[in-house]
Structures are given as C-alpha cells and as structure tokens.
JSON list of C-alpha atoms in Angstrom, two decimals:
[
{"chain": "F", "resi": 930, "resn": "MET", "atom": "CA", "xyz": [-12.52, 7.85, -2.64]},
{"chain": "F", "resi": 931, "resn": "ILE", "atom": "CA", "xyz": [-9.58, 7.82, -0.23]},
{"chain": "F", "resi": 932, "resn": "GLY", "atom": "CA", "xyz": [-5.93, 7.07, -0.89]},
{"chain": "F", "resi": 933, "resn": "ILE", "atom": "CA", "xyz": [-3.50, 5.99, 1.83]},
{"chain": "F", "resi": 934, "resn": "THR", "atom": "CA", "xyz": [0.23, 5.76, 1.26]},
{"chain": "F", "resi": 935, "resn": "GLY", "atom": "CA", "xyz": [3.54, 5.86, 3.13]},
{"chain": "F", "resi": 936, "resn": "GLY", "atom": "CA", "xyz": [6.93, 4.24, 3.00]},
{"chain": "F", "resi": 937, "resn": "SER", "atom": "CA", "xyz": [7.57, 0.55, 3.55]},
{"chain": "F", "resi": 938, "resn": "GLY", "atom": "CA", "xyz": [7.35, -0.10, 7.28]},
{"chain": "F", "resi": 939, "resn": "SER", "atom": "CA", "xyz": [5.35, 3.06, 7.99]},
{"chain": "F", "resi": 940, "resn": "GLY", "atom": "CA", "xyz": [2.38, 1.11, 9.33]},
{"chain": "F", "resi": 941, "resn": "LYS", "atom": "CA", "xyz": [-0.05, 1.08, 6.40]},
{"chain": "F", "resi": 942, "resn": "THR", "atom": "CA", "xyz": [-1.04, -2.56, 6.86]},
{"chain": "F", "resi": 943, "resn": "SER", "atom": "CA", "xyz": [-1.79, -2.14, 10.57]},
{"chain": "F", "resi": 944, "resn": "LEU", "atom": "CA", "xyz": [-3.78, 1.06, 10.03]},
{"chain": "F", "resi": 945, "resn": "ILE", "atom": "CA", "xyz": [-5.80, -0.54, 7.23]},
{"chain": "F", "resi": 946, "resn": "SER", "atom": "CA", "xyz": [-6.51, -3.56, 9.44]},
{"chain": "F", "resi": 947, "resn": "ASP", "atom": "CA", "xyz": [-7.87, -1.30, 12.19]},
{"chain": "F", "resi": 948, "resn": "LEU", "atom": "CA", "xyz": [-9.99, 0.61, 9.68]},
{"chain": "F", "resi": 949, "resn": "ARG", "atom": "CA", "xyz": [-11.39, -2.65, 8.33]},
{"chain": "F", "resi": 950, "resn": "ASN", "atom": "CA", "xyz": [-12.52, -3.59, 11.84]},
{"chain": "F", "resi": 951, "resn": "ARG", "atom": "CA", "xyz": [-14.37, -0.29, 12.29]},
{"chain": "F", "resi": 952, "resn": "PHE", "atom": "CA", "xyz": [-16.61, -0.61, 9.24]},
{"chain": "F", "resi": 953, "resn": "THR", "atom": "CA", "xyz": [-18.76, -3.19, 7.50]},
{"chain": "F", "resi": 954, "resn": "GLU", "atom": "CA", "xyz": [-18.12, -4.31, 3.92]},
{"chain": "F", "resi": 955, "resn": "ALA", "atom": "CA", "xyz": [-21.30, -2.48, 2.97]},
{"chain": "F", "resi": 956, "resn": "GLU", "atom": "CA", "xyz": [-19.78, 0.78, 4.24]},
{"chain": "F", "resi": 957, "resn": "LEU", "atom": "CA", "xyz": [-16.14, 0.58, 3.21]},
{"chain": "F", "resi": 958, "resn": "SER", "atom": "CA", "xyz": [-14.33, -1.27, 0.42]},
{"chain": "F", "resi": 959, "resn": "ILE", "atom": "CA", "xyz": [-10.54, -1.55, 0.67]},
{"chain": "F", "resi": 960, "resn": "ILE", "atom": "CA", "xyz": [-8.40, -2.33, -2.36]},
{"chain": "F", "resi": 961, "resn": "SER", "atom": "CA", "xyz": [-4.64, -2.79, -2.01]},
{"chain": "F", "resi": 962, "resn": "GLN", "atom": "CA", "xyz": [-1.97, -2.40, -4.65]},
{"chain": "F", "resi": 963, "resn": "ASP", "atom": "CA", "xyz": [-0.20, -5.40, -3.11]},
{"chain": "F", "resi": 964, "resn": "ASP", "atom": "CA", "xyz": [-2.76, -7.57, -4.89]},
{"chain": "F", "resi": 965, "resn": "TYR", "atom": "CA", "xyz": [-1.67, -6.21, -8.26]},
{"chain": "F", "resi": 966, "resn": "TYR", "atom": "CA", "xyz": [1.99, -7.23, -8.34]},
{"chain": "F", "resi": 967, "resn": "LYS", "atom": "CA", "xyz": [3.10, -8.43, -11.77]},
{"chain": "F", "resi": 968, "resn": "PRO", "atom": "CA", "xyz": [4.37, -12.03, -12.08]},
{"chain": "F", "resi": 969, "resn": "ARG", "atom": "CA", "xyz": [7.89, -12.63, -10.83]},
{"chain": "F", "resi": 970, "resn": "ALA", "atom": "CA", "xyz": [9.12, -13.19, -14.40]},
{"chain": "F", "resi": 971, "resn": "GLU", "atom": "CA", "xyz": [8.15, -9.58, -15.26]},
{"chain": "F", "resi": 972, "resn": "GLN", "atom": "CA", "xyz": [10.01, -7.97, -12.35]},
{"chain": "F", "resi": 973, "resn": "LEU", "atom": "CA", "xyz": [13.10, -5.89, -13.13]},
{"chain": "F", "resi": 974, "resn": "PHE", "atom": "CA", "xyz": [16.64, -6.65, -11.92]},
{"chain": "F", "resi": 975, "resn": "ASP", "atom": "CA", "xyz": [19.09, -4.15, -10.42]},
{"chain": "F", "resi": 976, "resn": "GLU", "atom": "CA", "xyz": [22.73, -3.84, -11.44]},
{"chain": "F", "resi": 977, "resn": "SER", "atom": "CA", "xyz": [23.67, -6.70, -9.11]},
{"chain": "F", "resi": 978, "resn": "GLY", "atom": "CA", "xyz": [21.11, -9.07, -10.59]},
{"chain": "F", "resi": 979, "resn": "VAL", "atom": "CA", "xyz": [18.64, -8.79, -7.68]},
{"chain": "F", "resi": 980, "resn": "GLN", "atom": "CA", "xyz": [14.96, -8.42, -8.54]},
{"chain": "F", "resi": 981, "resn": "ASN", "atom": "CA", "xyz": [13.49, -5.13, -7.41]},
{"chain": "F", "resi": 982, "resn": "PHE", "atom": "CA", "xyz": [9.89, -5.40, -6.22]},
{"chain": "F", "resi": 983, "resn": "ASP", "atom": "CA", "xyz": [9.83, -1.76, -5.03]},
{"chain": "F", "resi": 984, "resn": "LEU", "atom": "CA", "xyz": [9.32, 0.08, -8.32]},
{"chain": "F", "resi": 985, "resn": "PRO", "atom": "CA", "xyz": [6.10, 1.39, -9.90]},
{"chain": "F", "resi": 986, "resn": "HIS", "atom": "CA", "xyz": [6.82, -1.05, -12.73]},
{"chain": "F", "resi": 987, "resn": "SER", "atom": "CA", "xyz": [6.44, -3.93, -10.23]},
{"chain": "F", "resi": 988, "resn": "ILE", "atom": "CA", "xyz": [2.70, -3.31, -9.97]},
{"chain": "F", "resi": 989, "resn": "ASP", "atom": "CA", "xyz": [0.10, -3.49, -12.72]},
{"chain": "F", "resi": 990, "resn": "LEU", "atom": "CA", "xyz": [-1.12, 0.05, -12.13]},
{"chain": "F", "resi": 991, "resn": "LEU", "atom": "CA", "xyz": [-3.31, 0.02, -15.24]},
{"chain": "F", "resi": 992, "resn": "ALA", "atom": "CA", "xyz": [-5.25, -3.05, -14.06]},
{"chain": "F", "resi": 993, "resn": "PHE", "atom": "CA", "xyz": [-5.50, -1.46, -10.61]},
{"chain": "F", "resi": 994, "resn": "ALA", "atom": "CA", "xyz": [-7.01, 1.74, -12.07]},
{"chain": "F", "resi": 995, "resn": "GLU", "atom": "CA", "xyz": [-9.35, -0.20, -14.36]},
{"chain": "F", "resi": 996, "resn": "GLU", "atom": "CA", "xyz": [-10.75, -2.30, -11.53]},
{"chain": "F", "resi": 997, "resn": "VAL", "atom": "CA", "xyz": [-11.18, 0.77, -9.34]},
{"chain": "F", "resi": 998, "resn": "HIS", "atom": "CA", "xyz": [-13.32, 2.22, -12.12]},
{"chain": "F", "resi": 999, "resn": "ARG", "atom": "CA", "xyz": [-15.36, -0.99, -12.17]},
{"chain": "F", "resi": 1000, "resn": "LEU", "atom": "CA", "xyz": [-15.98, -0.68, -8.42]},
{"chain": "F", "resi": 1001, "resn": "LEU", "atom": "CA", "xyz": [-17.08, 2.91, -8.91]},
{"chain": "F", "resi": 1002, "resn": "LYS", "atom": "CA", "xyz": [-19.64, 1.68, -11.43]},
{"chain": "F", "resi": 1003, "resn": "GLY", "atom": "CA", "xyz": [-21.03, -0.71, -8.83]},
{"chain": "F", "resi": 1004, "resn": "GLU", "atom": "CA", "xyz": [-19.40, -3.88, -10.15]},
{"chain": "F", "resi": 1005, "resn": "THR", "atom": "CA", "xyz": [-17.83, -6.59, -7.97]},
{"chain": "F", "resi": 1006, "resn": "VAL", "atom": "CA", "xyz": [-14.19, -7.39, -8.79]},
{"chain": "F", "resi": 1007, "resn": "THR", "atom": "CA", "xyz": [-12.48, -10.75, -8.25]},
{"chain": "F", "resi": 1008, "resn": "ARG", "atom": "CA", "xyz": [-8.81, -11.65, -8.77]},
{"chain": "F", "resi": 1009, "resn": "LEU", "atom": "CA", "xyz": [-6.22, -14.11, -7.53]},
{"chain": "F", "resi": 1010, "resn": "GLU", "atom": "CA", "xyz": [-4.33, -13.17, -4.39]},
{"chain": "F", "resi": 1011, "resn": "TYR", "atom": "CA", "xyz": [-0.64, -12.40, -4.87]},
{"chain": "F", "resi": 1012, "resn": "ALA", "atom": "CA", "xyz": [1.47, -14.87, -2.85]},
{"chain": "F", "resi": 1013, "resn": "PHE", "atom": "CA", "xyz": [4.46, -12.66, -2.14]},
{"chain": "F", "resi": 1014, "resn": "ASN", "atom": "CA", "xyz": [7.61, -14.51, -3.23]},
{"chain": "F", "resi": 1015, "resn": "ASN", "atom": "CA", "xyz": [6.22, -17.80, -1.97]},
{"chain": "F", "resi": 1016, "resn": "PRO", "atom": "CA", "xyz": [6.01, -20.38, -4.76]},
{"chain": "F", "resi": 1017, "resn": "THR", "atom": "CA", "xyz": [4.55, -23.00, -2.39]},
{"chain": "F", "resi": 1018, "resn": "ALA", "atom": "CA", "xyz": [1.59, -20.84, -1.36]},
{"chain": "F", "resi": 1019, "resn": "GLU", "atom": "CA", "xyz": [-1.76, -21.51, -3.02]},
{"chain": "F", "resi": 1020, "resn": "ALA", "atom": "CA", "xyz": [-3.28, -18.31, -4.37]},
{"chain": "F", "resi": 1021, "resn": "LYS", "atom": "CA", "xyz": [-6.78, -17.60, -3.09]},
{"chain": "F", "resi": 1022, "resn": "THR", "atom": "CA", "xyz": [-9.51, -15.74, -4.90]},
{"chain": "F", "resi": 1023, "resn": "ILE", "atom": "CA", "xyz": [-10.16, -12.34, -3.35]},
{"chain": "F", "resi": 1024, "resn": "THR", "atom": "CA", "xyz": [-13.27, -10.24, -3.91]},
{"chain": "F", "resi": 1025, "resn": "PHE", "atom": "CA", "xyz": [-13.66, -6.47, -3.85]},
{"chain": "F", "resi": 1026, "resn": "LYS", "atom": "CA", "xyz": [-17.23, -5.24, -3.49]},
{"chain": "F", "resi": 1027, "resn": "PRO", "atom": "CA", "xyz": [-18.49, -1.71, -4.21]},
{"chain": "F", "resi": 1028, "resn": "ALA", "atom": "CA", "xyz": [-19.29, 0.48, -1.21]},
{"chain": "F", "resi": 1029, "resn": "PRO", "atom": "CA", "xyz": [-20.10, 4.15, -0.49]},
{"chain": "F", "resi": 1030, "resn": "ILE", "atom": "CA", "xyz": [-16.46, 4.72, 0.46]},
{"chain": "F", "resi": 1031, "resn": "LEU", "atom": "CA", "xyz": [-13.62, 3.19, -1.52]},
{"chain": "F", "resi": 1032, "resn": "LEU", "atom": "CA", "xyz": [-10.18, 3.14, 0.12]},
{"chain": "F", "resi": 1033, "resn": "LEU", "atom": "CA", "xyz": [-7.08, 2.60, -2.02]},
{"chain": "F", "resi": 1034, "resn": "GLU", "atom": "CA", "xyz": [-3.79, 1.80, -0.34]},
{"chain": "F", "resi": 1035, "resn": "GLY", "atom": "CA", "xyz": [-0.27, 1.15, -1.52]},
{"chain": "F", "resi": 1036, "resn": "LEU", "atom": "CA", "xyz": [3.17, 2.59, -2.16]},
{"chain": "F", "resi": 1037, "resn": "PHE", "atom": "CA", "xyz": [2.21, 4.20, -5.49]},
{"chain": "F", "resi": 1038, "resn": "VAL", "atom": "CA", "xyz": [-1.37, 5.32, -4.90]},
{"chain": "F", "resi": 1039, "resn": "PHE", "atom": "CA", "xyz": [-0.33, 8.98, -5.31]},
{"chain": "F", "resi": 1040, "resn": "HIS", "atom": "CA", "xyz": [2.36, 8.41, -7.95]},
{"chain": "F", "resi": 1041, "resn": "GLU", "atom": "CA", "xyz": [0.12, 7.22, -10.78]},
{"chain": "F", "resi": 1042, "resn": "PRO", "atom": "CA", "xyz": [-1.89, 10.19, -12.20]},
{"chain": "F", "resi": 1043, "resn": "LEU", "atom": "CA", "xyz": [-4.76, 7.94, -13.31]},
{"chain": "F", "resi": 1044, "resn": "ILE", "atom": "CA", "xyz": [-5.27, 6.98, -9.68]},
{"chain": "F", "resi": 1045, "resn": "ARG", "atom": "CA", "xyz": [-4.24, 10.18, -7.90]},
{"chain": "F", "resi": 1046, "resn": "GLU", "atom": "CA", "xyz": [-6.72, 12.32, -9.85]},
{"chain": "F", "resi": 1047, "resn": "MET", "atom": "CA", "xyz": [-9.62, 10.13, -8.70]},
{"chain": "F", "resi": 1048, "resn": "LEU", "atom": "CA", "xyz": [-8.93, 10.65, -4.99]},
{"chain": "F", "resi": 1049, "resn": "ASP", "atom": "CA", "xyz": [-11.13, 12.87, -2.84]},
{"chain": "F", "resi": 1050, "resn": "LEU", "atom": "CA", "xyz": [-8.90, 12.54, 0.23]},
{"chain": "F", "resi": 1051, "resn": "LYS", "atom": "CA", "xyz": [-5.17, 11.78, 0.41]},
{"chain": "F", "resi": 1052, "resn": "VAL", "atom": "CA", "xyz": [-3.70, 10.33, 3.63]},
{"chain": "F", "resi": 1053, "resn": "PHE", "atom": "CA", "xyz": [0.06, 9.99, 4.14]},
{"chain": "F", "resi": 1054, "resn": "ILE", "atom": "CA", "xyz": [1.52, 7.91, 6.98]},
{"chain": "F", "resi": 1055, "resn": "HIS", "atom": "CA", "xyz": [4.81, 9.35, 8.19]},
{"chain": "F", "resi": 1056, "resn": "THR", "atom": "CA", "xyz": [7.36, 7.39, 10.21]},
{"chain": "F", "resi": 1057, "resn": "LYS", "atom": "CA", "xyz": [11.01, 8.06, 11.04]},
{"chain": "F", "resi": 1058, "resn": "GLU", "atom": "CA", "xyz": [13.46, 6.20, 8.83]},
{"chain": "F", "resi": 1059, "resn": "ASN", "atom": "CA", "xyz": [15.12, 4.23, 11.64]},
{"chain": "F", "resi": 1060, "resn": "LEU", "atom": "CA", "xyz": [11.72, 2.91, 12.79]},
{"chain": "F", "resi": 1061, "resn": "LYS", "atom": "CA", "xyz": [10.72, 1.90, 9.27]},
{"chain": "F", "resi": 1062, "resn": "ILE", "atom": "CA", "xyz": [13.85, -0.16, 8.72]},
{"chain": "F", "resi": 1063, "resn": "ILE", "atom": "CA", "xyz": [13.46, -1.89, 12.11]},
{"chain": "F", "resi": 1064, "resn": "ARG", "atom": "CA", "xyz": [9.88, -2.83, 11.23]},
{"chain": "F", "resi": 1065, "resn": "ARG", "atom": "CA", "xyz": [10.95, -3.98, 7.77]},
{"chain": "F", "resi": 1066, "resn": "ILE", "atom": "CA", "xyz": [13.66, -6.20, 9.26]},
{"chain": "F", "resi": 1067, "resn": "LYS", "atom": "CA", "xyz": [11.22, -7.79, 11.71]},
{"chain": "F", "resi": 1068, "resn": "ARG", "atom": "CA", "xyz": [8.60, -8.38, 9.03]},
{"chain": "F", "resi": 1069, "resn": "ASP", "atom": "CA", "xyz": [10.88, -9.78, 6.38]},
{"chain": "F", "resi": 1070, "resn": "ARG", "atom": "CA", "xyz": [12.74, -12.06, 8.77]},
{"chain": "F", "resi": 1071, "resn": "GLU", "atom": "CA", "xyz": [9.70, -13.33, 10.68]},
{"chain": "F", "resi": 1072, "resn": "GLU", "atom": "CA", "xyz": [7.10, -13.52, 7.89]},
{"chain": "F", "resi": 1073, "resn": "ARG", "atom": "CA", "xyz": [9.25, -14.17, 4.82]},
{"chain": "F", "resi": 1074, "resn": "ASN", "atom": "CA", "xyz": [12.34, -15.75, 6.33]},
{"chain": "F", "resi": 1075, "resn": "TYR", "atom": "CA", "xyz": [14.71, -13.37, 4.53]},
{"chain": "F", "resi": 1076, "resn": "PRO", "atom": "CA", "xyz": [18.32, -13.26, 5.82]},
{"chain": "F", "resi": 1077, "resn": "LEU", "atom": "CA", "xyz": [19.33, -9.96, 7.44]},
{"chain": "F", "resi": 1078, "resn": "GLU", "atom": "CA", "xyz": [21.89, -9.07, 4.78]},
{"chain": "F", "resi": 1079, "resn": "ASP", "atom": "CA", "xyz": [19.23, -9.48, 2.08]},
{"chain": "F", "resi": 1080, "resn": "VAL", "atom": "CA", "xyz": [16.78, -7.25, 3.96]},
{"chain": "F", "resi": 1081, "resn": "LEU", "atom": "CA", "xyz": [19.39, -4.53, 4.43]},
{"chain": "F", "resi": 1082, "resn": "TYR", "atom": "CA", "xyz": [20.54, -4.73, 0.81]},
{"chain": "F", "resi": 1083, "resn": "ARG", "atom": "CA", "xyz": [17.00, -4.33, -0.50]},
{"chain": "F", "resi": 1084, "resn": "TYR", "atom": "CA", "xyz": [16.24, -1.51, 1.93]},
{"chain": "F", "resi": 1085, "resn": "GLU", "atom": "CA", "xyz": [19.32, 0.47, 0.93]},
{"chain": "F", "resi": 1086, "resn": "ARG", "atom": "CA", "xyz": [19.24, -0.22, -2.83]},
{"chain": "F", "resi": 1087, "resn": "HIS", "atom": "CA", "xyz": [15.50, -0.57, -3.52]},
{"chain": "F", "resi": 1088, "resn": "VAL", "atom": "CA", "xyz": [13.24, 0.64, -0.72]},
{"chain": "F", "resi": 1089, "resn": "MET", "atom": "CA", "xyz": [14.95, 3.94, 0.17]},
{"chain": "F", "resi": 1090, "resn": "PRO", "atom": "CA", "xyz": [15.52, 5.18, -3.41]},
{"chain": "F", "resi": 1091, "resn": "THR", "atom": "CA", "xyz": [11.90, 4.36, -4.26]},
{"chain": "F", "resi": 1092, "resn": "PHE", "atom": "CA", "xyz": [10.61, 6.22, -1.21]},
{"chain": "F", "resi": 1093, "resn": "GLU", "atom": "CA", "xyz": [12.66, 9.32, -2.02]},
{"chain": "F", "resi": 1094, "resn": "LYS", "atom": "CA", "xyz": [11.67, 9.36, -5.70]},
{"chain": "F", "resi": 1095, "resn": "TYR", "atom": "CA", "xyz": [8.11, 8.07, -5.85]},
{"chain": "F", "resi": 1096, "resn": "ILE", "atom": "CA", "xyz": [6.54, 8.47, -2.40]},
{"chain": "F", "resi": 1097, "resn": "ARG", "atom": "CA", "xyz": [8.02, 11.27, -0.26]},
{"chain": "F", "resi": 1098, "resn": "PRO", "atom": "CA", "xyz": [7.42, 14.02, -2.88]},
{"chain": "F", "resi": 1099, "resn": "PHE", "atom": "CA", "xyz": [3.67, 13.55, -2.50]},
{"chain": "F", "resi": 1100, "resn": "GLN", "atom": "CA", "xyz": [3.64, 14.07, 1.27]},
{"chain": "F", "resi": 1101, "resn": "GLU", "atom": "CA", "xyz": [3.08, 17.80, 0.77]},
{"chain": "F", "resi": 1102, "resn": "GLU", "atom": "CA", "xyz": [0.01, 17.06, -1.36]},
{"chain": "F", "resi": 1103, "resn": "ALA", "atom": "CA", "xyz": [-1.63, 14.96, 1.37]},
{"chain": "F", "resi": 1104, "resn": "ASP", "atom": "CA", "xyz": [-4.77, 16.27, 3.07]},
{"chain": "F", "resi": 1105, "resn": "ILE", "atom": "CA", "xyz": [-3.95, 14.37, 6.26]},
{"chain": "F", "resi": 1106, "resn": "VAL", "atom": "CA", "xyz": [-0.51, 13.30, 7.54]},
{"chain": "F", "resi": 1107, "resn": "ILE", "atom": "CA", "xyz": [-0.64, 10.67, 10.29]},
{"chain": "F", "resi": 1108, "resn": "ASN", "atom": "CA", "xyz": [2.53, 10.40, 12.36]},
{"chain": "F", "resi": 1109, "resn": "ASN", "atom": "CA", "xyz": [3.29, 6.81, 13.34]},
{"chain": "F", "resi": 1110, "resn": "ASN", "atom": "CA", "xyz": [6.57, 7.19, 15.20]},
{"chain": "F", "resi": 1111, "resn": "ASP", "atom": "CA", "xyz": [4.90, 6.05, 18.40]},
{"chain": "F", "resi": 1112, "resn": "SER", "atom": "CA", "xyz": [1.26, 5.33, 17.54]},
{"chain": "F", "resi": 1113, "resn": "TYR", "atom": "CA", "xyz": [-1.13, 6.13, 14.71]},
{"chain": "F", "resi": 1114, "resn": "HIS", "atom": "CA", "xyz": [-4.25, 5.73, 16.86]},
{"chain": "F", "resi": 1115, "resn": "GLN", "atom": "CA", "xyz": [-5.07, 9.42, 17.31]},
{"chain": "F", "resi": 1116, "resn": "GLY", "atom": "CA", "xyz": [-4.87, 9.89, 13.56]},
{"chain": "F", "resi": 1117, "resn": "LEU", "atom": "CA", "xyz": [-6.95, 6.75, 13.13]},
{"chain": "F", "resi": 1118, "resn": "GLU", "atom": "CA", "xyz": [-9.72, 8.16, 15.33]},
{"chain": "F", "resi": 1119, "resn": "VAL", "atom": "CA", "xyz": [-9.78, 11.39, 13.30]},
{"chain": "F", "resi": 1120, "resn": "LEU", "atom": "CA", "xyz": [-10.01, 9.42, 10.07]},
{"chain": "F", "resi": 1121, "resn": "VAL", "atom": "CA", "xyz": [-12.72, 7.08, 11.40]},
{"chain": "F", "resi": 1122, "resn": "GLY", "atom": "CA", "xyz": [-14.79, 10.03, 12.61]},
{"chain": "F", "resi": 1123, "resn": "PHE", "atom": "CA", "xyz": [-14.49, 11.72, 9.21]},
{"chain": "F", "resi": 1124, "resn": "LEU", "atom": "CA", "xyz": [-15.53, 8.56, 7.34]},
{"chain": "F", "resi": 1125, "resn": "LYS", "atom": "CA", "xyz": [-18.45, 7.81, 9.67]},
{"chain": "F", "resi": 1126, "resn": "ASN", "atom": "CA", "xyz": [-19.73, 11.34, 9.06]},
{"chain": "F", "resi": 1127, "resn": "LYS", "atom": "CA", "xyz": [-19.44, 10.88, 5.29]},
{"chain": "F", "resi": 1128, "resn": "ILE", "atom": "CA", "xyz": [-21.35, 7.60, 5.45]},
{"chain": "F", "resi": 1129, "resn": "VAL", "atom": "CA", "xyz": [-24.20, 9.26, 7.36]},
{"chain": "F", "resi": 1130, "resn": "LYS", "atom": "CA", "xyz": [-24.39, 12.02, 4.73]},
{"chain": "F", "resi": 1131, "resn": "ILE", "atom": "CA", "xyz": [-24.35, 9.51, 1.87]},
{"chain": "F", "resi": 1132, "resn": "ALA", "atom": "CA", "xyz": [-27.11, 7.47, 3.52]}
]
C-alpha cells in the first residue's frame, strides 16, 4: 500500500493521472481522499464566515479508512463522486476495485494514524510555495471560476496554515520525496519502476 501526499498545487493530480496510464486496473487501484469530502453543510467556517474545505475535518477520514480496509479484503467499493462546490453537477457513481497495489492519495493521507500506519511506502511531492500558489490560481479560476481575491484569501487563510500544520511535518517521514518545481517525471519513472517490480514479485 502506497500513500502520496503534498500541498495543494504540488502536482498530485497530474502525477496520479500519469501513474494511472502506466498500469491496468488489475495491477493498481487508486483511491483519492477528494472523493470523501463531507457534505457542504458539515464544513466548518473561519472567523470571517468563509467555509474552510482545507481541514482534516473536511474529509470523512473514518469512511476512507474503512473502505480501504474493504479493498484490502478483496471487496469492491462504490460511492457517489464528490462534485466540488458545484451544485449543478450530477454526481456519478465511482468504483474502486481491489488490486495487488493500492495507492492512496490526498492532503491528509499521512496525517490520520489509522491510514498512515497501513502504508508500506510514503511518497511526498515537494514544490516551491510560489509555484503552488500560481497553479492553485490557474486551477481555481479556470476550472471552478473562483475570483482571484477569493483564491488568494483561501490560500493565505486556509491552504497555507493547513500545509504547515498537517502536511509539511510528515515530509521527513516520507520514503520518497519527488521534487516538482520543474518536472516530476524523473521521480515518476523511479516510482513506476519500483511498482512494476513489486507487481512481478506478487505475481
């Protein structure tokens, strides 16, 4: 079991997408914490009355851990997709199937002891702060249509404090740190080679 984490804008989604293209579903199962966000009504507000989606409380970590255990037992897991802050989007049913290698990804994969203690390999994606905020601005404005001032407010008041408190401290515990200031592809190749070797041994 592998855990991949990093700050918002570090490149987790892109790395996971490339990994998904290198393996079949029978070889690698990927489960993301983004699919375990609690309903909007359960999200906490900051002192200015803005909902903070960047806290461990924002995600149903217990359900995440429970369904990981089900996958480990060989069960298939289904759940409704989380439509991030988009009330007009129709939630789709997503399916997680068991596989020889289970990859868990998300902001709090290392933070929650129930999850962290299950991991055989911990991967941390490191990116300079200025690059992360640029990527966050592009994503939130292009994909979610957030105004710039809202993106910057959330980054300063929610994203950065969460990274410093719940994510960065675990970088030193990682088995592999992939630098993504320019490109993560060399780190990707190392990780792919390691996983392919594990699959051969399992087979």
